[in-house]
Coordinates of C-alpha atoms in Angstrom, one line a residue:
Chain A
M1474 CA -11.8 -24.4 28.5
S1475 CA -12.8 -21.0 27.2
A1476 CA -14.0 -20.5 23.7
P1477 CA -11.3 -19.8 21.1
S1478 CA -13.2 -16.8 19.9
V1479 CA -16.3 -14.8 21.0
L1480 CA -17.8 -15.4 17.6
Y1481 CA -18.4 -19.2 18.1
D1482 CA -18.6 -21.8 20.8
V1483 CA -16.1 -24.6 21.4
P1484 CA -17.2 -27.0 18.7
G1485 CA -19.3 -29.9 19.9
P1486 CA -19.7 -33.2 17.9
K1487 CA -22.1 -31.7 15.4
A1488 CA -20.0 -28.6 14.8
K1489 CA -16.8 -30.6 14.5
A1490 CA -18.4 -32.7 11.8
R1491 CA -19.6 -29.6 10.0
N1492 CA -16.2 -28.0 10.3
A1493 CA -14.6 -31.2 8.9
V1494 CA -17.0 -30.9 5.9
Y1495 CA -16.1 -27.3 5.3
T1496 CA -12.4 -28.1 5.6
V1497 CA -12.7 -30.8 2.9
L1498 CA -14.8 -28.5 0.7
F1499 CA -12.4 -25.7 1.1
L1500 CA -9.4 -27.9 0.4
L1501 CA -11.1 -29.2 -2.7
A1502 CA -11.7 -25.7 -3.9
L1503 CA -8.1 -24.7 -3.3
A1504 CA -6.9 -27.9 -5.0
G1505 CA -9.1 -27.1 -7.9
V1506 CA -7.6 -23.6 -8.3
G1507 CA -4.1 -25.0 -7.7
W1508 CA -4.7 -27.7 -10.3
W1509 CA -5.9 -25.2 -12.9
I1510 CA -2.8 -23.0 -12.3
I1511 CA -0.4 -25.9 -12.5
A1512 CA -2.1 -27.4 -15.5
T1513 CA -2.0 -24.0 -17.3
L1514 CA 1.7 -23.5 -16.3
V1515 CA 2.6 -26.9 -17.6
E1516 CA 0.6 -26.4 -20.8
K1517 CA 2.5 -23.1 -21.4
D1518 CA 5.9 -24.8 -20.6
Q1519 CA 6.4 -22.6 -17.5
L1520 CA 7.3 -25.3 -15.0
T1521 CA 10.4 -26.7 -16.7
W1522 CA 13.7 -27.0 -14.9
Q1523 CA 15.2 -25.0 -17.7
K1524 CA 13.2 -22.0 -16.4
W1525 CA 13.4 -22.5 -12.7
G1526 CA 16.8 -24.1 -12.5
P1527 CA 19.0 -21.0 -13.0
F1528 CA 17.8 -19.6 -9.6
F1529 CA 19.1 -22.7 -7.8
T1530 CA 22.1 -23.7 -9.8
E1531 CA 23.5 -20.6 -11.4
G1532 CA 25.0 -17.9 -9.1
Q1533 CA 25.2 -15.6 -12.1
V1534 CA 21.5 -14.7 -12.1
W1535 CA 21.8 -13.6 -8.5
T1536 CA 25.1 -11.7 -8.8
T1537 CA 24.4 -10.1 -12.2
F1538 CA 20.7 -9.2 -11.7
I1539 CA 19.0 -9.8 -8.4
F1540 CA 21.6 -8.6 -5.9
P1541 CA 22.5 -5.3 -7.8
G1542 CA 18.8 -4.7 -8.2
L1543 CA 18.1 -5.4 -4.5
L1544 CA 20.9 -3.1 -3.6
N1545 CA 19.5 -0.3 -5.7
T1546 CA 16.1 -0.8 -4.1
L1547 CA 17.6 -0.6 -0.6
I1548 CA 19.7 2.5 -1.5
A1549 CA 16.6 4.3 -2.8
A1550 CA 14.5 3.3 0.2
G1551 CA 17.3 4.2 2.7
L1552 CA 18.0 7.6 1.1
A1553 CA 14.3 8.3 1.0
I1554 CA 13.7 7.6 4.7
A1555 CA 17.0 9.4 5.7
I1556 CA 16.0 12.6 3.9
A1557 CA 12.3 12.4 4.6
L1558 CA 12.7 12.1 8.3
P1559 CA 14.3 15.5 9.0
I1560 CA 11.9 17.2 6.5
G1561 CA 8.9 15.4 8.0
S1562 CA 10.0 16.3 11.5
L1563 CA 10.3 19.9 10.5
F1564 CA 6.9 20.0 8.9
G1565 CA 5.4 18.1 11.8
I1566 CA 6.7 20.7 14.2
L1567 CA 5.7 23.6 12.0
R1568 CA 2.1 22.2 11.9
M1569 CA 2.0 22.5 15.7
S1570 CA 3.3 26.1 15.7
D1571 CA 1.4 28.7 17.8
H1572 CA 1.5 31.0 14.8
V1573 CA -1.4 30.6 12.3
W1574 CA 0.7 31.9 9.4
I1575 CA 3.2 29.0 9.9
R1576 CA 0.7 26.3 10.9
V1577 CA -1.7 26.7 8.0
P1578 CA 0.8 26.8 5.1
A1579 CA 2.7 23.9 6.6
G1580 CA -0.6 22.0 6.9
A1581 CA -1.5 22.8 3.3
V1582 CA 1.9 21.5 2.0
V1583 CA 1.6 18.3 4.0
E1584 CA -2.0 17.6 2.9
F1585 CA -1.2 18.4 -0.7
F1586 CA 1.7 16.0 -1.0
R1587 CA -0.3 13.3 0.7
A1588 CA -3.1 13.6 -1.8
V1589 CA -0.9 13.4 -4.9
P1590 CA 0.0 9.9 -6.2
V1591 CA 3.7 9.0 -5.9
L1592 CA 3.8 8.0 -9.6
I1593 CA 2.8 11.5 -10.6
L1594 CA 5.5 13.0 -8.4
M1595 CA 8.0 10.6 -10.0
F1596 CA 7.0 11.6 -13.6
F1597 CA 7.3 15.3 -12.6
A1598 CA 10.6 14.9 -10.7
N1599 CA 12.1 13.0 -13.6
E1600 CA 11.1 15.5 -16.2
F1601 CA 12.1 18.4 -14.0
Y1602 CA 15.6 17.1 -13.5
S1603 CA 16.0 16.4 -17.2
E1604 CA 14.8 19.9 -18.2
Y1605 CA 16.3 22.2 -15.6
T1606 CA 19.3 20.4 -14.2
D1607 CA 22.3 18.7 -15.8
V1608 CA 22.2 15.6 -13.6
D1609 CA 23.9 12.7 -15.2
S1610 CA 21.2 10.6 -16.9
D1611 CA 22.5 7.5 -15.1
Y1612 CA 21.6 9.0 -11.8
R1613 CA 18.4 10.8 -12.8
P1614 CA 16.0 7.9 -12.2
L1615 CA 17.4 7.3 -8.7
M1616 CA 17.2 11.1 -7.9
A1617 CA 13.6 11.2 -9.3
V1618 CA 12.6 8.2 -7.3
V1619 CA 14.1 9.5 -4.1
T1620 CA 12.7 13.0 -4.6
A1621 CA 9.1 11.7 -5.1
L1622 CA 9.4 9.3 -2.2
V1623 CA 10.8 12.1 0.1
L1624 CA 7.9 14.4 -0.9
Y1625 CA 5.2 11.8 -0.2
N1626 CA 6.8 10.2 2.9
G1627 CA 8.0 13.5 4.3
A1628 CA 4.3 14.4 4.4
V1629 CA 3.3 11.1 6.0
L1630 CA 6.1 11.3 8.5
A1631 CA 5.1 14.8 9.4
E1632 CA 1.9 13.4 10.7
V1633 CA 3.8 10.6 12.5
V1634 CA 6.0 13.1 14.2
R1635 CA 3.0 15.2 15.2
A1636 CA 1.3 12.1 16.6
G1637 CA 4.5 11.2 18.4
I1638 CA 4.8 14.5 20.1
Q1639 CA 1.1 14.6 21.0
S1640 CA 1.3 11.2 22.5
L1641 CA 3.7 12.4 25.2
P1642 CA 2.1 13.3 28.6
A1643 CA 1.3 17.0 29.0
G1644 CA 3.5 17.0 32.2
Q1645 CA 6.6 16.9 30.0
T1646 CA 5.8 20.3 28.4
E1647 CA 4.6 21.7 31.7
A1648 CA 7.8 20.6 33.5
A1649 CA 9.9 22.2 30.8
K1650 CA 8.0 25.4 31.1
A1651 CA 8.3 25.4 34.8
I1652 CA 12.1 25.2 34.7
G1653 CA 12.0 28.2 32.3
M1654 CA 12.7 26.6 28.9
R1655 CA 11.7 28.3 25.7
K1656 CA 9.4 26.7 23.2
T1657 CA 12.2 25.7 20.9
Q1658 CA 14.2 24.3 23.8
T1659 CA 11.2 22.3 25.0
M1660 CA 10.8 20.9 21.5
T1661 CA 14.4 20.0 20.8
N1662 CA 15.6 19.0 24.3
V1663 CA 12.5 17.4 25.9
L1664 CA 9.8 16.5 23.4
L1665 CA 11.6 15.4 20.2
P1666 CA 14.0 12.9 21.8
Q1667 CA 11.2 11.2 23.6
A1668 CA 8.9 11.3 20.6
V1669 CA 11.5 9.6 18.4
T1670 CA 11.4 6.5 20.5
A1671 CA 7.6 6.5 20.3
M1672 CA 7.8 6.9 16.6
L1673 CA 10.4 4.2 15.8
P1674 CA 7.9 1.4 15.1
A1675 CA 5.8 3.7 12.8
I1676 CA 9.0 4.8 10.9
V1677 CA 10.2 1.2 10.4
S1678 CA 6.8 0.1 9.1
Q1679 CA 6.7 3.1 6.8
L1680 CA 9.8 1.6 5.3
V1681 CA 7.7 -1.2 4.0
V1682 CA 5.6 1.3 2.0
I1683 CA 8.8 2.9 0.7
V1684 CA 10.3 -0.4 -0.4
K1685 CA 7.1 -1.3 -2.2
D1686 CA 6.9 2.2 -3.9
T1687 CA 10.5 2.0 -5.2
A1688 CA 9.1 -0.6 -7.7
L1689 CA 7.2 2.3 -9.3
G1690 CA 10.5 3.8 -10.4
G1691 CA 11.6 0.5 -11.8
A1692 CA 8.4 0.3 -13.9
A1693 CA 8.0 3.9 -15.0
L1694 CA 11.4 5.6 -15.0
G1695 CA 13.8 2.7 -15.8
F1696 CA 15.3 2.8 -12.3
M1697 CA 17.5 -0.3 -12.1
D1698 CA 15.8 -1.7 -8.9
L1699 CA 14.9 -5.3 -8.0
F1700 CA 11.6 -5.0 -9.9
S1701 CA 13.2 -3.8 -13.1
Q1702 CA 15.4 -7.0 -13.3
I1703 CA 12.4 -9.1 -14.2
R1704 CA 12.6 -8.4 -18.0
P1705 CA 16.4 -8.7 -18.3
I1706 CA 16.4 -12.0 -16.4
A1707 CA 13.5 -13.3 -18.5
N1708 CA 15.4 -12.3 -21.7
N1709 CA 18.5 -14.1 -20.6
Y1710 CA 16.9 -17.3 -19.2
F1711 CA 14.5 -18.7 -21.8
A1712 CA 11.6 -16.3 -21.1
N1713 CA 11.1 -17.6 -17.6
T1714 CA 8.8 -14.6 -16.7
I1715 CA 6.6 -16.5 -14.2
A1716 CA 9.6 -18.0 -12.4
T1717 CA 11.4 -14.7 -12.2
M1718 CA 8.3 -12.8 -11.0
T1719 CA 7.8 -15.4 -8.3
V1720 CA 11.4 -15.2 -7.1
V1721 CA 11.3 -11.4 -7.1
A1722 CA 8.0 -11.4 -5.2
V1723 CA 9.3 -13.8 -2.6
I1724 CA 12.3 -11.5 -2.0
Y1725 CA 10.0 -8.5 -1.5
I1726 CA 7.8 -10.5 0.8
L1727 CA 10.7 -11.7 2.9
L1728 CA 12.2 -8.2 3.1
N1729 CA 8.9 -6.6 4.1
N1730 CA 8.1 -9.3 6.6
L1731 CA 11.5 -8.7 8.2
L1732 CA 10.8 -5.0 8.4
T1733 CA 7.3 -5.6 9.9
A1734 CA 8.8 -8.0 12.4
A1735 CA 11.4 -5.3 13.3
A1736 CA 8.7 -2.8 13.8
G1737 CA 6.7 -5.1 16.1
W1738 CA 9.9 -5.8 18.1
L1739 CA 10.6 -2.1 18.4
E1740 CA 7.1 -1.5 19.5
K1741 CA 7.3 -4.1 22.3
W1742 CA 10.8 -2.8 23.3
S1743 CA 9.6 0.9 23.6
R1744 CA 6.5 -0.1 25.6
Q1745 CA 8.6 -2.0 28.1
R1746 CA 11.4 0.5 28.4
K1747 CA 11.3 2.0 31.9
T1748 CA 12.7 5.4 31.0
S1749 CA 10.2 6.1 28.2
S1750 CA 6.7 7.4 28.7
G1751 CA 5.4 4.2 27.3
A1752 CA 3.8 6.1 24.5
V1753 CA 3.9 4.4 21.1
V1754 CA 2.7 5.8 17.8
K1755 CA 0.7 3.2 15.8
P1756 CA 2.0 2.5 12.3
V1757 CA 0.2 4.5 9.7
D1758 CA -2.2 2.8 7.3
D1759 CA -2.0 2.4 3.6
N1760 CA -3.0 6.1 3.1
G1761 CA -0.5 7.5 5.6
R1762 CA -3.1 8.1 8.3
N1763 CA -2.6 7.1 11.9
A1764 CA -5.0 4.2 12.3
Chain B
M1239 CA 0.0 29.0 -22.0
F1240 CA -3.0 27.0 -21.1
D1241 CA -3.4 25.6 -24.6
F1242 CA -2.5 22.2 -23.4
L1243 CA -5.8 22.0 -21.4
T1244 CA -7.9 21.8 -24.5
E1245 CA -5.5 19.8 -26.7
Y1246 CA -5.6 16.7 -24.5
D1247 CA -8.6 14.8 -23.1
I1248 CA -7.8 15.3 -19.4
L1249 CA -11.3 14.8 -18.2
G1250 CA -11.5 11.6 -20.2
A1251 CA -8.4 10.3 -18.6
F1252 CA -9.7 11.1 -15.1
W1253 CA -12.9 9.4 -16.0
V1254 CA -10.9 6.2 -16.6
T1255 CA -9.3 6.8 -13.2
V1256 CA -12.8 7.1 -11.6
Q1257 CA -14.0 3.9 -13.3
L1258 CA -10.9 2.0 -12.2
T1259 CA -11.5 3.2 -8.7
V1260 CA -15.2 2.4 -8.5
Y1261 CA -14.9 -1.1 -10.0
S1262 CA -11.9 -2.0 -7.9
A1263 CA -13.5 -0.6 -4.7
I1264 CA -16.6 -2.7 -5.2
G1265 CA -14.5 -5.8 -5.9
S1266 CA -12.1 -5.2 -3.0
L1267 CA -15.0 -4.6 -0.6
I1268 CA -16.5 -8.0 -1.5
W1269 CA -13.3 -10.0 -1.6
G1270 CA -12.0 -8.2 1.5
T1271 CA -15.2 -9.0 3.5
I1272 CA -14.9 -12.7 2.5
L1273 CA -11.3 -12.7 3.6
A1274 CA -12.1 -11.1 6.9
G1275 CA -14.9 -13.7 7.4
M1276 CA -12.3 -16.5 6.7
R1277 CA -9.8 -15.0 9.2
V1278 CA -12.3 -15.1 12.1
S1279 CA -14.0 -18.4 11.0
P1280 CA -14.1 -21.5 13.1
V1281 CA -12.5 -23.6 10.4
P1282 CA -8.7 -23.6 10.9
I1283 CA -7.9 -24.1 7.3
M1284 CA -9.8 -21.0 6.2
R1285 CA -8.2 -19.0 9.0
A1286 CA -4.8 -20.1 7.8
F1287 CA -5.6 -19.3 4.1
G1288 CA -6.9 -15.8 5.1
T1289 CA -3.8 -15.1 7.1
A1290 CA -1.4 -16.4 4.5
Y1291 CA -3.1 -14.5 1.7
V1292 CA -3.1 -11.2 3.5
N1293 CA 0.5 -11.5 4.7
I1294 CA 1.8 -12.5 1.2
V1295 CA -0.2 -10.1 -1.1
R1296 CA 0.1 -7.1 1.2
N1297 CA 3.9 -7.3 1.0
I1298 CA 4.2 -7.5 -2.8
P1299 CA 4.7 -4.1 -4.5
L1300 CA 1.4 -3.1 -6.2
T1301 CA 3.5 -2.5 -9.4
L1302 CA 4.5 -6.2 -9.4
V1303 CA 0.9 -7.3 -8.8
I1304 CA -0.3 -5.3 -11.8
I1305 CA 2.6 -6.3 -14.0
A1306 CA 2.0 -10.0 -13.0
M1307 CA -1.6 -9.6 -14.3
S1308 CA -0.5 -8.4 -17.7
L1309 CA 2.9 -10.2 -18.2
G1310 CA 2.0 -13.4 -16.3
L1311 CA -1.7 -13.9 -16.4
Y1312 CA -2.4 -12.4 -19.8
Q1313 CA 0.7 -12.6 -22.0
T1314 CA 2.1 -15.9 -20.6
L1315 CA -1.0 -17.8 -19.5
N1316 CA -3.4 -16.2 -22.0
V1317 CA -6.1 -15.4 -19.5
A1318 CA -7.9 -12.4 -21.1
L1319 CA -10.9 -12.2 -18.7
G1320 CA -13.3 -12.0 -21.6
G1321 CA -11.9 -8.7 -22.8
G1322 CA -12.3 -8.3 -26.6
T1323 CA -9.8 -5.6 -27.3
I1324 CA -6.5 -5.0 -25.7
T1325 CA -7.9 -1.8 -24.0
T1326 CA -10.7 -3.6 -22.2
T1327 CA -8.4 -6.6 -21.4
N1328 CA -5.8 -4.3 -19.8
F1329 CA -8.6 -2.4 -17.9
R1330 CA -10.0 -5.7 -16.5
L1331 CA -6.6 -7.1 -15.6
A1332 CA -5.8 -3.8 -13.8
V1333 CA -9.1 -4.0 -11.9
L1334 CA -8.4 -7.6 -10.9
G1335 CA -4.9 -6.6 -9.7
F1336 CA -6.3 -3.8 -7.6
V1337 CA -8.9 -6.0 -6.1
L1338 CA -6.4 -8.7 -5.1
Y1339 CA -4.1 -6.1 -3.5
T1340 CA -6.6 -3.7 -1.9
S1341 CA -8.8 -6.4 -0.4
T1342 CA -6.0 -7.3 2.0
F1343 CA -6.3 -3.7 3.4
V1344 CA -10.1 -4.0 3.5
C1345 CA -9.8 -7.3 5.3
E1346 CA -7.4 -5.9 7.9
S1347 CA -9.6 -2.8 8.6
L1348 CA -12.7 -5.0 8.9
R1349 CA -10.9 -7.4 11.3
S1350 CA -9.9 -4.5 13.6
G1351 CA -13.5 -3.3 13.4
I1352 CA -14.7 -6.8 14.4
N1353 CA -12.4 -6.5 17.4
T1354 CA -14.1 -3.3 18.5
V1355 CA -17.6 -4.9 18.7
S1356 CA -18.1 -5.6 22.4
V1357 CA -17.9 -9.2 23.5
G1358 CA -21.5 -9.1 24.9
Q1359 CA -22.9 -8.6 21.5
A1360 CA -21.6 -11.8 20.1
E1361 CA -22.2 -13.7 23.4
A1362 CA -25.9 -12.5 23.4
A1363 CA -26.2 -13.6 19.8
R1364 CA -24.8 -17.0 20.5
A1365 CA -27.1 -17.3 23.6
L1366 CA -30.1 -16.7 21.2
G1367 CA -28.9 -19.7 19.3
L1368 CA -27.5 -18.0 16.2
N1369 CA -24.8 -19.9 14.4
F1370 CA -21.4 -18.4 13.3
G1371 CA -22.7 -17.2 9.9
Q1372 CA -25.7 -15.5 11.5
V1373 CA -23.6 -13.9 14.3
L1374 CA -21.2 -12.5 11.7
R1375 CA -23.9 -11.4 9.2
M1376 CA -26.6 -10.1 11.5
I1377 CA -24.8 -8.9 14.6
V1378 CA -21.1 -8.3 14.3
L1379 CA -20.4 -7.2 10.7
P1380 CA -23.1 -4.4 10.6
Q1381 CA -21.5 -2.9 13.7
A1382 CA -18.0 -3.5 12.5
F1383 CA -18.7 -1.8 9.2
R1384 CA -20.0 1.3 11.0
S1385 CA -16.9 1.6 13.1
V1386 CA -14.4 1.2 10.2
I1387 CA -15.9 3.7 7.8
G1388 CA -12.9 6.0 8.6
P1389 CA -10.2 3.4 7.9
L1390 CA -12.1 2.1 4.8
T1391 CA -12.2 5.7 3.5
S1392 CA -8.4 5.8 3.9
V1393 CA -8.2 2.6 1.9
L1394 CA -10.5 4.1 -0.8
I1395 CA -8.4 7.2 -1.1
A1396 CA -5.2 5.1 -1.3
L1397 CA -6.9 3.0 -4.0
T1398 CA -7.8 6.2 -6.0
K1399 CA -4.1 7.2 -5.9
N1400 CA -2.9 3.6 -6.6
T1401 CA -4.9 3.4 -9.8
T1402 CA -2.1 5.4 -11.4
V1403 CA -0.1 2.2 -11.3
A1404 CA -2.4 0.9 -14.1
S1405 CA -0.4 3.1 -16.5
T1406 CA 2.4 0.6 -16.3
I1407 CA 0.3 -1.8 -18.3
G1408 CA -1.0 0.9 -20.6
V1409 CA -4.4 1.7 -19.2
A1410 CA -5.2 5.2 -20.4
E1411 CA -5.8 6.8 -17.0
A1412 CA -4.7 10.1 -15.7
S1413 CA -1.0 9.4 -15.0
L1414 CA -0.4 7.9 -18.4
L1415 CA -1.8 11.0 -20.1
M1416 CA 0.4 13.1 -17.7
S1417 CA 3.6 11.2 -18.6
E1418 CA 2.8 11.8 -22.3
M1419 CA 1.9 15.5 -21.8
I1420 CA 4.9 16.2 -19.7
E1421 CA 7.2 15.1 -22.5
N1422 CA 5.4 17.0 -25.2
E1423 CA 4.8 20.2 -23.3
S1424 CA 8.2 20.4 -21.6
D1425 CA 8.0 24.2 -21.3
V1426 CA 5.0 24.0 -18.9
I1427 CA 5.8 20.9 -16.9
G1428 CA 5.0 22.7 -13.6
L1429 CA 1.5 23.6 -14.9
V1430 CA 0.9 20.1 -16.2
F1431 CA 1.9 18.6 -12.9
M1432 CA -0.3 21.0 -10.9
T1433 CA -3.3 20.2 -13.2
F1434 CA -3.0 16.5 -12.5
A1435 CA -2.1 17.0 -8.8
M1436 CA -5.2 19.2 -8.3
G1437 CA -7.2 16.6 -10.2
F1438 CA -6.3 14.0 -7.6
V1439 CA -6.9 16.5 -4.8
I1440 CA -10.4 17.2 -6.2
L1441 CA -11.1 13.4 -6.4
T1442 CA -9.9 12.6 -2.9
L1443 CA -10.6 15.6 -0.8
P1444 CA -14.5 15.6 -0.9
V1445 CA -14.5 11.8 -0.4
G1446 CA -12.4 12.2 2.7
L1447 CA -14.6 15.1 4.1
L1448 CA -17.9 13.4 3.2
M1449 CA -16.9 10.1 4.6
G1450 CA -15.5 11.7 7.8
R1451 CA -19.0 13.1 8.4
V1452 CA -20.7 9.8 7.6
A1453 CA -18.2 8.0 9.9
K1454 CA -19.1 10.3 12.8
K1455 CA -22.8 9.8 12.2
A1456 CA -22.6 6.0 11.8
A1457 CA -20.2 5.2 14.6
V1458 CA -21.8 3.0 17.3
K1459 CA -22.0 5.0 20.5
R1460 CA -20.7 3.1 23.5

């Protein structure tokens, strides 16, 4: 039997005993923290059925608050990725231009929007729409959230697109040149279609970042997303703040794990596909860099 | 036109942003390293805890984590973290939230760094009779840290930008001042935005450049 990890040997009798001691100590520590949390929750009357029950017995809390909120979160995230993709692709391609006067400004725009916090973009977009446009104030938060997410994620996706195109074998460009294609034709007919497959996992995992960032709009702009339902629910159901936050967090966790799983599945699929180059762009990290 | 620059304490607000970043970065580095240690440890229960913690916390919106600190931990459970005034309490709660959240990214970066350390290093260390703690502390982690300076810098820059979320619980950092200014000075919102945007560029750009150089110098040549 080979060792489970290069960092330690297969445990012998002594190590097994030591691991058992660590297991017990660690469980005791966990139980201590858990006990403190539960005791505090009980002391503050947070573990009553009155507060948790509505999520299991009353459909109304789901149909009035959670589902509409979740729908708004999904709409904002969907719109953001749908608009950010073409913009990101455009800037990604512009950054690879042969002309310095296109490449450098495009690069500056991308780097700028990646350095600016999304929340600041949201504040600005919201105020901009209220000052200079007559957008209905019901839709303004949604527009501001989507605008900010598009600006930030467009910049991130520009890098993903660039990495996707650069991950293709040089033979693709050479073959396109050899049959007399122009630069634009090479890009639109040969490179982009292949790069999209390579980028799919990265794009889906970027959706996780977008879904999480929509909550900023809920907190700062009054956008009626899943996050912003916490207060109204707590107000309607006996101040069950802790219960509501837990349920909302679980929904976010499930949704994001689903997206991560989809990204992993897409990555496997595009690696195995016979027609593709086998190139896959790694998901970008927390700061929108290719890891 | 530029009156607003002197009317508000912009530098003071960015100083709070810097403080939030520094304290949270130190905390996340410590807690993230412990988490990474747990995730590669020989004790199954610790591995399970590390994996569960990372997969849960990483997928919760940071906004929710920060609000949970204020609304849940402080206002409902009355944990004030020893902060005397509401300002210091909120600051500490925000730092705690950032540490809990950012440490998951530190942990994942470190774990990928541990994977880049060649097998022979750990094997040689074990052959010398070092135990798990010694292998990790003396052989693997020092090399892992050197190879993940780049990814950790990304995490640090992301953290700097993420500190703006602290404004949702009323910590007087840059974005809270901006949201106030942008309402009062509605005729120059473009200028206000550019001021704060450039502030963040100034905060993050040199860190990225400097750490890029450090990463190149520190990388283990193989």
